[in-house]
mmCIF file of C-alpha atoms in Angstrom:
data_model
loop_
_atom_site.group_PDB
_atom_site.id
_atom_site.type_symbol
_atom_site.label_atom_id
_atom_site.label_comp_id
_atom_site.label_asym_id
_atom_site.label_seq_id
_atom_site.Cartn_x
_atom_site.Cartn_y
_atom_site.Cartn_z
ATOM 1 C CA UNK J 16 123.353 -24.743 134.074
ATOM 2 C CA UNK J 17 120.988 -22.040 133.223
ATOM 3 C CA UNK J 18 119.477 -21.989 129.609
ATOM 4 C CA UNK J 19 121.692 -19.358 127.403
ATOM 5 C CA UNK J 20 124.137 -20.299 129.944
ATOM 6 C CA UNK J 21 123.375 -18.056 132.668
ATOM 7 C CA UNK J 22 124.009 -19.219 135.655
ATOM 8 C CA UNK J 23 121.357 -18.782 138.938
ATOM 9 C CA UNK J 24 122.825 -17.580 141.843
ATOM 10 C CA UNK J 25 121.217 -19.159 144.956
ATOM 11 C CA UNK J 26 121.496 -15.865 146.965
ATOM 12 C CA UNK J 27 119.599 -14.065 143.985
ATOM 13 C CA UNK J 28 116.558 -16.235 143.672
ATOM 14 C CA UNK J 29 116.350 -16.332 147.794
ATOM 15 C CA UNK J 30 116.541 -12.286 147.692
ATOM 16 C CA UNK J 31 114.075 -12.578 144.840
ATOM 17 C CA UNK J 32 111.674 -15.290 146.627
ATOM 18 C CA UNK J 33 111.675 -13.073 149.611
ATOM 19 C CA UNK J 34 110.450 -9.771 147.411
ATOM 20 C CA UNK J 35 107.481 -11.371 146.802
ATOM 21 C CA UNK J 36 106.736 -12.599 149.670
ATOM 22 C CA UNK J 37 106.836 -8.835 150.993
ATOM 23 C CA UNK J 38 104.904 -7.972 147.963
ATOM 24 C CA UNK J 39 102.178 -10.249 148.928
ATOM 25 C CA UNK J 40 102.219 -9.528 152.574
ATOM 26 C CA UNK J 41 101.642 -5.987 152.137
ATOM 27 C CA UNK J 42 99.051 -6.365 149.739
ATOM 28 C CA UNK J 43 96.851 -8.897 151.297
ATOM 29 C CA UNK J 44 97.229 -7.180 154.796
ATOM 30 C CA UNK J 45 95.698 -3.806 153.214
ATOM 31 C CA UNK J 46 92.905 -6.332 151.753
ATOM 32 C CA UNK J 47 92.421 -7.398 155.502
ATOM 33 C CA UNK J 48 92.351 -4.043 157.187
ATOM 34 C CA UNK J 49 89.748 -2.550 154.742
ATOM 35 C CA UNK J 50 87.888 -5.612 155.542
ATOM 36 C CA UNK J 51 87.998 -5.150 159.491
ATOM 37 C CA UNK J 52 87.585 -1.368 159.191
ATOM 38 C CA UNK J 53 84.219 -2.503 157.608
ATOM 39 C CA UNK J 54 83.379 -4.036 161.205
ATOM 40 C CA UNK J 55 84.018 -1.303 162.899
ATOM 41 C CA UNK J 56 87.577 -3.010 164.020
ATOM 42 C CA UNK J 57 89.702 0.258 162.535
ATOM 43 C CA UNK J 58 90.184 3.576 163.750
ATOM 44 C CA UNK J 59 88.284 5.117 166.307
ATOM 45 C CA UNK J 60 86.385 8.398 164.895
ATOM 46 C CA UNK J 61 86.254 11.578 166.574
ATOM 47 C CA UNK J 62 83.914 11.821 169.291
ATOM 48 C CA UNK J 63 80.043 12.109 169.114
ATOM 49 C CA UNK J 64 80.635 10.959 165.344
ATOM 50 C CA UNK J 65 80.504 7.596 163.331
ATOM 51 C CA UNK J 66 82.930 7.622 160.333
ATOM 52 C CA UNK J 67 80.998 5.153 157.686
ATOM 53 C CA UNK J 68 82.356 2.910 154.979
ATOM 54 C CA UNK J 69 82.259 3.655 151.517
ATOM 55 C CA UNK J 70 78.659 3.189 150.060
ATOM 56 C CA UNK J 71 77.901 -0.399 148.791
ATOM 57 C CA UNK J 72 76.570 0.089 145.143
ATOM 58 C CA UNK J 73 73.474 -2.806 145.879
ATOM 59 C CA UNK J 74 72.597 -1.564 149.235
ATOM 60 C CA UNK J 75 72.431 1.877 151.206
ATOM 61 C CA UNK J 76 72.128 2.625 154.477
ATOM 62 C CA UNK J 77 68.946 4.429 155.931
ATOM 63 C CA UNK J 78 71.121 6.012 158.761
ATOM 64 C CA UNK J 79 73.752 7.428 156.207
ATOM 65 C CA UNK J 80 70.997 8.599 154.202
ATOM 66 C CA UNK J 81 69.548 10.900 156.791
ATOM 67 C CA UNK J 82 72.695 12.617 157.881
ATOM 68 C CA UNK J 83 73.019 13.901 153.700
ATOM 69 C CA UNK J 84 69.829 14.815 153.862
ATOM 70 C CA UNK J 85 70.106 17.183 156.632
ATOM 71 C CA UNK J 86 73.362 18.425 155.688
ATOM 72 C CA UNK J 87 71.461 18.514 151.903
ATOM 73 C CA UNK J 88 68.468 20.582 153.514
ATOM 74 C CA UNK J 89 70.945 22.866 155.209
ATOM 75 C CA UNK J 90 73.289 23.424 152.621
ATOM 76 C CA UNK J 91 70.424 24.603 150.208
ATOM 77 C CA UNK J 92 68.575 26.490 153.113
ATOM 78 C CA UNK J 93 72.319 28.354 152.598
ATOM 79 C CA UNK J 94 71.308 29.278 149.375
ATOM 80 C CA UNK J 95 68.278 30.333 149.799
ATOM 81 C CA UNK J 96 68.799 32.940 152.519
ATOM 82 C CA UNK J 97 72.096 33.890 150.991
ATOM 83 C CA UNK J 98 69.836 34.917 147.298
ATOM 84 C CA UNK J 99 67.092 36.334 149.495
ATOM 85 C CA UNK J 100 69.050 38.779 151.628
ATOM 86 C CA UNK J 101 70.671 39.671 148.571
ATOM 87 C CA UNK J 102 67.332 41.222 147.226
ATOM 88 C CA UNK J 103 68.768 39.678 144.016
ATOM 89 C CA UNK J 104 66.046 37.016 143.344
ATOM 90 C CA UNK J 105 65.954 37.068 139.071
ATOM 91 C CA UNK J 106 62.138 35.687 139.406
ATOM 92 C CA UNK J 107 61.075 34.225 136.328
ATOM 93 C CA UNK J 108 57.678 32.108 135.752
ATOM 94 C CA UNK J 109 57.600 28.337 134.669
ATOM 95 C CA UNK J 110 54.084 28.485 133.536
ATOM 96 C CA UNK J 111 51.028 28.326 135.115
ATOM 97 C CA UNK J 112 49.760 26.238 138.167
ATOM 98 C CA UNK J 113 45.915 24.744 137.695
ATOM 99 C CA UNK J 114 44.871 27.172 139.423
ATOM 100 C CA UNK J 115 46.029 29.368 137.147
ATOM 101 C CA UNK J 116 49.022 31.961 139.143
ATOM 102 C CA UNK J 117 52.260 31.443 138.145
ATOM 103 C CA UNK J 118 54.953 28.916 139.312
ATOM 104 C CA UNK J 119 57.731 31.088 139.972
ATOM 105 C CA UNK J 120 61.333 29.913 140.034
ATOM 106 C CA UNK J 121 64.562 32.071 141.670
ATOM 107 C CA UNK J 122 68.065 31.931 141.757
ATOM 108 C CA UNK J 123 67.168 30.409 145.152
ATOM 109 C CA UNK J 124 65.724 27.816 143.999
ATOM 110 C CA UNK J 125 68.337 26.739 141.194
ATOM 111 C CA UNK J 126 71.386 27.227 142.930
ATOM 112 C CA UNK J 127 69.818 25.266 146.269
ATOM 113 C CA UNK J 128 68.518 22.562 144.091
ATOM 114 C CA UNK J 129 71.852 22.469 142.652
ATOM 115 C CA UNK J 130 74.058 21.939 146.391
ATOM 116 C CA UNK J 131 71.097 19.452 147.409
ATOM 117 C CA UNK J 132 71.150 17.490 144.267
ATOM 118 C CA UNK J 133 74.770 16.923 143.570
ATOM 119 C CA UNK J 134 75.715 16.533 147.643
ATOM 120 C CA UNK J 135 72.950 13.609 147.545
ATOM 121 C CA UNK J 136 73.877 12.233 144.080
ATOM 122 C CA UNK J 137 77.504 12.304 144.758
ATOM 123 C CA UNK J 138 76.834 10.316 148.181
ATOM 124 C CA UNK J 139 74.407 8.191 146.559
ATOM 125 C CA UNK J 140 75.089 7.846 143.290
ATOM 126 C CA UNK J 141 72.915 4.843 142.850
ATOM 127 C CA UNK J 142 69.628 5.412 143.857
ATOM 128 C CA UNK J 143 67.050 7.427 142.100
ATOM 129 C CA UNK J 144 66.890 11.435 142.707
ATOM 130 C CA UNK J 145 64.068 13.228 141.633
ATOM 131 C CA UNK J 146 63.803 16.959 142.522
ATOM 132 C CA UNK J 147 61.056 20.249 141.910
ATOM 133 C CA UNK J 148 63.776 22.176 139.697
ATOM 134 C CA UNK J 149 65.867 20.830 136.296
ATOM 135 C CA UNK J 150 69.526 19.390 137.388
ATOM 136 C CA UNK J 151 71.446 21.142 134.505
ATOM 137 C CA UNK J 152 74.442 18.406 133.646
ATOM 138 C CA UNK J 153 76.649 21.467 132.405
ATOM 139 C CA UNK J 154 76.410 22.959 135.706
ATOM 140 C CA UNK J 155 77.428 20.295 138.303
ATOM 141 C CA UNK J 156 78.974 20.648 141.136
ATOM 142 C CA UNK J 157 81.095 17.966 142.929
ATOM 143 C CA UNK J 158 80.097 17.986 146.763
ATOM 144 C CA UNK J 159 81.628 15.854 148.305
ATOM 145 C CA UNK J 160 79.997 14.540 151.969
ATOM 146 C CA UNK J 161 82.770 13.911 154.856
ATOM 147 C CA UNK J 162 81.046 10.127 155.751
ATOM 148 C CA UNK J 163 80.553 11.496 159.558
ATOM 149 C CA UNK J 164 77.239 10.699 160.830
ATOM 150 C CA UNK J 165 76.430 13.547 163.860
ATOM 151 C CA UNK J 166 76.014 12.812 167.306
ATOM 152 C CA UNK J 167 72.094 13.512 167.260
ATOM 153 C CA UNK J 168 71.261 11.350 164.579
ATOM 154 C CA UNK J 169 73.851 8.174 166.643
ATOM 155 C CA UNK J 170 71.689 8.812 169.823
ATOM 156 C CA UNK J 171 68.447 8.262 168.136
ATOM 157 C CA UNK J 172 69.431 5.525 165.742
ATOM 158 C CA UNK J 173 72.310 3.782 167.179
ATOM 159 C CA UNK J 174 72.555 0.720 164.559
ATOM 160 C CA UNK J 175 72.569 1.504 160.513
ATOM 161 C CA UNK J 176 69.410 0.490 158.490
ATOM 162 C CA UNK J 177 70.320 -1.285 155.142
ATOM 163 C CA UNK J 178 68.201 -1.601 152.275
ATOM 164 C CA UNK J 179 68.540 -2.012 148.148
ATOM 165 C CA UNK J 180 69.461 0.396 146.567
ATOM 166 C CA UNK J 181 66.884 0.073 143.892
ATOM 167 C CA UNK J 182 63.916 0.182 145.975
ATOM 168 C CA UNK J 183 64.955 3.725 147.063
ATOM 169 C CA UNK J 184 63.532 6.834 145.927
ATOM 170 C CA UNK J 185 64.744 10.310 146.715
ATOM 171 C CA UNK J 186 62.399 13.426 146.618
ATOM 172 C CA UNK J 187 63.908 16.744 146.872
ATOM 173 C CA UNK J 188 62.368 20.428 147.135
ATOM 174 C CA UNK J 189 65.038 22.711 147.225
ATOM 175 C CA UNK J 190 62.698 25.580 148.068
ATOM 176 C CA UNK J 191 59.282 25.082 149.137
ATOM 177 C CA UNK J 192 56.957 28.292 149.006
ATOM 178 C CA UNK J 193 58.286 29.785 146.247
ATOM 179 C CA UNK J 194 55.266 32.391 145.928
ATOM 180 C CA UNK J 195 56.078 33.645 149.618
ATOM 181 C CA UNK J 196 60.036 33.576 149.414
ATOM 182 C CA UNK J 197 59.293 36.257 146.407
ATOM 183 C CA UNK J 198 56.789 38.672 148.935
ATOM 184 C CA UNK J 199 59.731 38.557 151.497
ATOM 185 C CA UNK J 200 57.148 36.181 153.621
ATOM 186 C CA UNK J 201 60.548 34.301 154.907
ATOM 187 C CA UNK J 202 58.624 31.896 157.680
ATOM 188 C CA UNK J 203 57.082 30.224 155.216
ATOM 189 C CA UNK J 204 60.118 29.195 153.534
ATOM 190 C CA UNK J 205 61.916 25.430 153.566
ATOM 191 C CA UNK J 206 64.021 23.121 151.982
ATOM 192 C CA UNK J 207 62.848 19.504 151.942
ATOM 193 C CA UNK J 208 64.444 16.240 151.449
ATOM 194 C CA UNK J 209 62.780 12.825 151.419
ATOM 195 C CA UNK J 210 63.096 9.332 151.387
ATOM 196 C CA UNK J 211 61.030 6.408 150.064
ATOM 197 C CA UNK J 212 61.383 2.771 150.332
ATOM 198 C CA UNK J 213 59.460 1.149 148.012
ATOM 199 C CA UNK J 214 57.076 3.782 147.414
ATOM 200 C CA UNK J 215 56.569 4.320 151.260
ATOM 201 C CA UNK J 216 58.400 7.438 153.159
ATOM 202 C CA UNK J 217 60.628 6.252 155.646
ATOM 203 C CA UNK J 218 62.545 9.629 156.251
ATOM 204 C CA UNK J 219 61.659 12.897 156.034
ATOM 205 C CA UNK J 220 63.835 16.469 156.513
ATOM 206 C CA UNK J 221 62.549 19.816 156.646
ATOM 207 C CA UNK J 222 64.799 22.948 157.239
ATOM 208 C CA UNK J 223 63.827 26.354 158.031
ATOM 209 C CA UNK J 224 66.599 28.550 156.436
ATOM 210 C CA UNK J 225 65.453 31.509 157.884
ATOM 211 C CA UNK J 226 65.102 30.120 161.581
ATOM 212 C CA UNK J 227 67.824 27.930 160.739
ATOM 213 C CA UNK J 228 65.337 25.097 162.898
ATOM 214 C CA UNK J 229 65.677 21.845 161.394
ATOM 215 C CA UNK J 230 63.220 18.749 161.871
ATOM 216 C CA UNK J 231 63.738 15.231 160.864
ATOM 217 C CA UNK J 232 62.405 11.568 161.555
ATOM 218 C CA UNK J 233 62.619 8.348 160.030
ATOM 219 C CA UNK J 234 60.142 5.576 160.627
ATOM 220 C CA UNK J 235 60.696 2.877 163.022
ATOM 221 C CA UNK J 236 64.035 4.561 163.716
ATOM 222 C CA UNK J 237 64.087 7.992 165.629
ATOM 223 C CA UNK J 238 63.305 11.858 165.184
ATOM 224 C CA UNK J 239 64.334 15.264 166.564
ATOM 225 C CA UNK J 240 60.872 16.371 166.688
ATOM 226 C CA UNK J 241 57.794 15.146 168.429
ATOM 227 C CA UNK J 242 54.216 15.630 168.480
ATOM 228 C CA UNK J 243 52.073 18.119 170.712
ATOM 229 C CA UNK J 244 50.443 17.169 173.967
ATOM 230 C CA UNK J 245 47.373 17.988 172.449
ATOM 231 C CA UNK J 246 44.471 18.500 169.910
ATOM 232 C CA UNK J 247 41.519 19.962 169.125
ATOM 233 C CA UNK J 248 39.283 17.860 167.658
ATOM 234 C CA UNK J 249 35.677 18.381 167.349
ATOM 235 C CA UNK J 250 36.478 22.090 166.664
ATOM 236 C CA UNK J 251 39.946 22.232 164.851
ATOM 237 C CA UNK J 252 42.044 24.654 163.607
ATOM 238 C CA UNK J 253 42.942 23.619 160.142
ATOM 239 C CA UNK J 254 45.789 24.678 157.997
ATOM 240 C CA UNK J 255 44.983 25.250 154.617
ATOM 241 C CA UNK J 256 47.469 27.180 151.233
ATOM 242 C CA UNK J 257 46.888 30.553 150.674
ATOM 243 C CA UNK J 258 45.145 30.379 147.345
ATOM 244 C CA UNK J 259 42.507 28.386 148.843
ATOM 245 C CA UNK J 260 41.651 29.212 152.751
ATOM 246 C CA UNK J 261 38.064 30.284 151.189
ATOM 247 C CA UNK J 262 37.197 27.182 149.534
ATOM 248 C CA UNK J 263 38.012 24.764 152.501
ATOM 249 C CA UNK J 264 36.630 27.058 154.976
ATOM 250 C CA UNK J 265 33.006 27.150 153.433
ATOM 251 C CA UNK J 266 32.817 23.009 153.561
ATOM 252 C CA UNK J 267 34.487 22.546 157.194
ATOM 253 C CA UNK J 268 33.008 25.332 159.041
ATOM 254 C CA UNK J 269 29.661 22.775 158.159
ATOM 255 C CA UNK J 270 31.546 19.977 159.160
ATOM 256 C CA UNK J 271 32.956 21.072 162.560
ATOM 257 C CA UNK J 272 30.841 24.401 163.379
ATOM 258 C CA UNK J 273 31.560 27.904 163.538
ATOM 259 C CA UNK J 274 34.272 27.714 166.452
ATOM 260 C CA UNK J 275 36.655 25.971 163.843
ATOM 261 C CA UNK J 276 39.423 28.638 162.539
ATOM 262 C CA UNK J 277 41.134 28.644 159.074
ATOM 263 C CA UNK J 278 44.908 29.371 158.864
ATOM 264 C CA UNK J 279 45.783 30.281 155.686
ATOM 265 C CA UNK J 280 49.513 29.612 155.090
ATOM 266 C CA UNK J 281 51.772 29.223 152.594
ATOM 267 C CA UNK J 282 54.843 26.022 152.113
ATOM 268 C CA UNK J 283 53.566 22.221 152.493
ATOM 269 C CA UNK J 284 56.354 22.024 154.897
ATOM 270 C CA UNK J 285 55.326 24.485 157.143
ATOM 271 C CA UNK J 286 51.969 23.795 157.055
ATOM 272 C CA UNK J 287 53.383 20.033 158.217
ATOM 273 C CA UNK J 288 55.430 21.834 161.017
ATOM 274 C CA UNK J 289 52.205 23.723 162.176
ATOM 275 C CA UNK J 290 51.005 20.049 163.705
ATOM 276 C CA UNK J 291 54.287 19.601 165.768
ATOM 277 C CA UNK J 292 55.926 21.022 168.839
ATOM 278 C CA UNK J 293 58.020 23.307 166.974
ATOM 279 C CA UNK J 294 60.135 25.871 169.036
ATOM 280 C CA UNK J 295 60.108 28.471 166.699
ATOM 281 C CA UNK J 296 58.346 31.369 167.758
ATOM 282 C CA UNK J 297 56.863 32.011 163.929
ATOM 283 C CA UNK J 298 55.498 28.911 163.768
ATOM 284 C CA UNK J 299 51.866 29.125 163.880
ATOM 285 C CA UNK J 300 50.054 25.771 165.546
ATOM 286 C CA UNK J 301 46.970 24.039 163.821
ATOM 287 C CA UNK J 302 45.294 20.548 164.225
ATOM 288 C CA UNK J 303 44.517 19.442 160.886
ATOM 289 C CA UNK J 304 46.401 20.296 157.765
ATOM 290 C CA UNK J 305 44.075 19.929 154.660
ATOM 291 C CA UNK J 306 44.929 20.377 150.855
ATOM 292 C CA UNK J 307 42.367 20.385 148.147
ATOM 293 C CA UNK J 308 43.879 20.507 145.018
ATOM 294 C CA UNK J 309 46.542 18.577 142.569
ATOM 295 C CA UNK J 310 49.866 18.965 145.008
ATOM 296 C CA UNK J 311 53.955 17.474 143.779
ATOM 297 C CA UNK J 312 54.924 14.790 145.801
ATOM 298 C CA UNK J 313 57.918 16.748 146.821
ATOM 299 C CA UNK J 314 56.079 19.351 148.183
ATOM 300 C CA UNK J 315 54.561 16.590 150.788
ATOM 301 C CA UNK J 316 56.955 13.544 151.137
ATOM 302 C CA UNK J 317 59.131 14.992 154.083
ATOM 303 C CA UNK J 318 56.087 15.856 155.787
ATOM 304 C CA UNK J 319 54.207 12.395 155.041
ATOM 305 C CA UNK J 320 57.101 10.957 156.375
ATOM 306 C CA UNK J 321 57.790 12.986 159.670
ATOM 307 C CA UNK J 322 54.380 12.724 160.655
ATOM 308 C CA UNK J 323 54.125 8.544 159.692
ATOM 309 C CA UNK J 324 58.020 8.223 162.762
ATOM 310 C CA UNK J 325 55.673 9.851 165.212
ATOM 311 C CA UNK J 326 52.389 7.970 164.856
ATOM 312 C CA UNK J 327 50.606 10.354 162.363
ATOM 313 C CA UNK J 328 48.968 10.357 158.765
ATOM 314 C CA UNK J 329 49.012 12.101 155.655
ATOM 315 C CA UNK J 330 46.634 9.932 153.205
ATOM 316 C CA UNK J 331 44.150 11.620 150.531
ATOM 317 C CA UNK J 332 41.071 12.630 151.183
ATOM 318 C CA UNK J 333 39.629 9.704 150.530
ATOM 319 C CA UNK J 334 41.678 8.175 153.160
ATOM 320 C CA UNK J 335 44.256 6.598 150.886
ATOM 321 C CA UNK J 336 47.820 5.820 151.422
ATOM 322 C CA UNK J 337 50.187 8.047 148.594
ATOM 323 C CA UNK J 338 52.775 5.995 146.699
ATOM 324 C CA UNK J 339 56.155 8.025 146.197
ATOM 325 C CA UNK J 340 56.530 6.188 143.019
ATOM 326 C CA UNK J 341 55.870 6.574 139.581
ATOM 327 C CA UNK J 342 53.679 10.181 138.709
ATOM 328 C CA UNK J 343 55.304 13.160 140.184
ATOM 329 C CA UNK J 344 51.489 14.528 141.869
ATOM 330 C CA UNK J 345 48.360 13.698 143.306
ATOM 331 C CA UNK J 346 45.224 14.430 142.352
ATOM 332 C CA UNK J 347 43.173 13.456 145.539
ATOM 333 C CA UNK J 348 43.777 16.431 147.561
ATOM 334 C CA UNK J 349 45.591 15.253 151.641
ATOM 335 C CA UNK J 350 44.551 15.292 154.703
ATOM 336 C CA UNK J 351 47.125 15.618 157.525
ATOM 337 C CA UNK J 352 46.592 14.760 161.394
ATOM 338 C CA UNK J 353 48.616 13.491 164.335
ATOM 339 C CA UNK J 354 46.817 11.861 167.428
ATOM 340 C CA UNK J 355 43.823 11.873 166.256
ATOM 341 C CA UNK J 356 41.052 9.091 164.588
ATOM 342 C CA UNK J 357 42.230 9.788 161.190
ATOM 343 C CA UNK J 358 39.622 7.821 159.281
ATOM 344 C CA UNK J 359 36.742 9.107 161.504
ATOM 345 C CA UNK J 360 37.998 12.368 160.083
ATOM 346 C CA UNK J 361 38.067 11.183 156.357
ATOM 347 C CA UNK J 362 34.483 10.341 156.719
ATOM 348 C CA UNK J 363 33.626 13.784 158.191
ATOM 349 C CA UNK J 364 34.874 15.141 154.669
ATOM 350 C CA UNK J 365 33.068 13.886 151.875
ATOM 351 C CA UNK J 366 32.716 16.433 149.888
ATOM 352 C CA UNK J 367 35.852 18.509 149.727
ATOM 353 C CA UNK J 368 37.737 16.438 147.335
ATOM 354 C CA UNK J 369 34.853 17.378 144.709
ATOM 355 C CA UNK J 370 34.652 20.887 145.980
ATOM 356 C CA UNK J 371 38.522 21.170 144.456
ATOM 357 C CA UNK J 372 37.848 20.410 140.991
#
């Protein structure tokens, strides 16, 4: 007898026993699927495409990382040539550079820093972003990435490439050349996404929104670009900004002679471009790529590490390595090369870090 005297029926407690058992079943064998979809025992995905887990909050994956990137750099290269053909730019100054122009911003800018930002941040959420342009919180916009990883990126960098998520470091410049996107000087224009391990850049995108060309690499992993047969040199040509093709010009025509040629250009990311086999018929081709003044690291990340995945260097020009930690610049100026004796080169220039200050 029951308590209350209710009475148990034996059919009801078996019906009831086997409820929960179904419960249970159902419930740990979801548990168990998510678990073997994690080890690639699930679904197939669609072909020439890797469908990824949901991000691990300690760790990310290197691989994952680069495919956002790209579709990051794209996305905001959208922007930019979408504003730009509009011939609706609403240029506005930020202030003054050192040098003393202005540091323009356009709608380009803001509303491609804002697809880049929120498409990485949203994928990422736990690893530190840190971008030319202010992320406005009242503006965001959830972008949300479809966790396919494209065939190019698979055949270069078949396995993924895990790493804490607190060591990483995200540099964004959601439009590079700023100065020249407002004169209608379109080659010069890119968006930019990097990424740093530790202070070190391990990945590097660069997008050309007007050639829609697209360039990326990560160290000890694989790239879509590659370096030229060739270089000059003993009598280089050497890419240098705009504002300052003068000032480097005086100090390395009496470093390499009068046969060496001075490109004056504008965009750290083209400038990086101009010492790769590029097929992009307004891309001009240089040897060197030197900068003497204060520079943002996310003018020079991507580039730093593009060149680093095909056996280059970008150091200062004193021939040190640049952290992608902490301060947002450099002071020391860069030098830039790719199959060359870097260091014998840092020693050729001794005196144009002094001649930029």
């Amino acid at each position: 007898m029951a308590p209350m005297g209710i009475r148990l029926s034996p059919l009801g407690v078996a019906v009831f026993f086997l409820l929960g058992l179904g419960v249970l079943y159902h419930l740990y064998s979801g548990f168990l699927a998510g678990r073997f979809s994690l080890f690639g025992l699930g679904g197939e995905p669609a072909a020439g495409e890797a469908e990824v887990a949901a991000a691990d909050g300690d760790t990310v994956d290197l691989r994952e990382m680069l495919a956002v990137a790209v579709l990051a750099a794209e996305r905001g290269g959208d922007e930019v040539r979408r504003v730009r053909e509009s011939n609706v730019l609403h240029e506005k100054s930020k202030g003054k550079t050192r040098e003393g122009a202005d540091d323009k911003m356009t709608s380009g800018d803001v509303l491609s820093n804002r697809k880049m930002f929120y498409l990485l941040k949203t994928a990422f959420p736990n690893v530190q972003i840190n971008t030319e342009e202010h992320v406005d919180a009242s503006d965001k916009e959830v972008i949300v990435w479809n966790r396919k990883i494209p065939e190019d990126i698979l055949k270069e960098i078949a396995a993924p490439k895990e790493v804490p998520a607190e060591s990483v470091t995200v540099w964004i410049d959601p439009l590079d050349a700023t100065q020249e996107y407002t004169e209608d000087l379109r080659k010069y224009v890119t968006t930019m996404v990097c990424v740093a391990v530790n202070g070190k850049p391990v990945l590097g995108v660069i997008h050309k929104p007007f050639s829609e060309y697209t360039a990326w690499a990560m160290v000890d992993g694989g790239s879509n670009v590659k370096a030229r047969s060739s270089y000059n040199e003993k009598t280089p040509k050497i890419i240098v900004s705009r504002s300052h093709a003068g000032m480097v010009k005086q100090v390395t025509l009496q470093t390499f002679g009068n046969q060496t040629s001075i490109i004056p250009a504008g965009g750290a990311g083209y400038k990086v471009l101009a010492l790769l086999d590029v097929p992009d018929m307004t891309q001009e081709k240089a040897d060197l790529y030197i900068h003497v003044t204060y520079i943002k690291k996310w003018d020079i990340c991507a580039g730093n590490a593009i060149l680093k995945a095909l056996g280059g260097h970008m150091t200062t020009l004193n021939g040190e390595e640049i952290s992608y930690t902490g301060s947002d610049g450099i002071e020391g100026g860069l030098l830039a090369s790719i199959r060359m004796n870097h260091q014998a080169l840092v020693r050729k220039l001794p005196d144009l870090e002094k001649s930029g200050h």
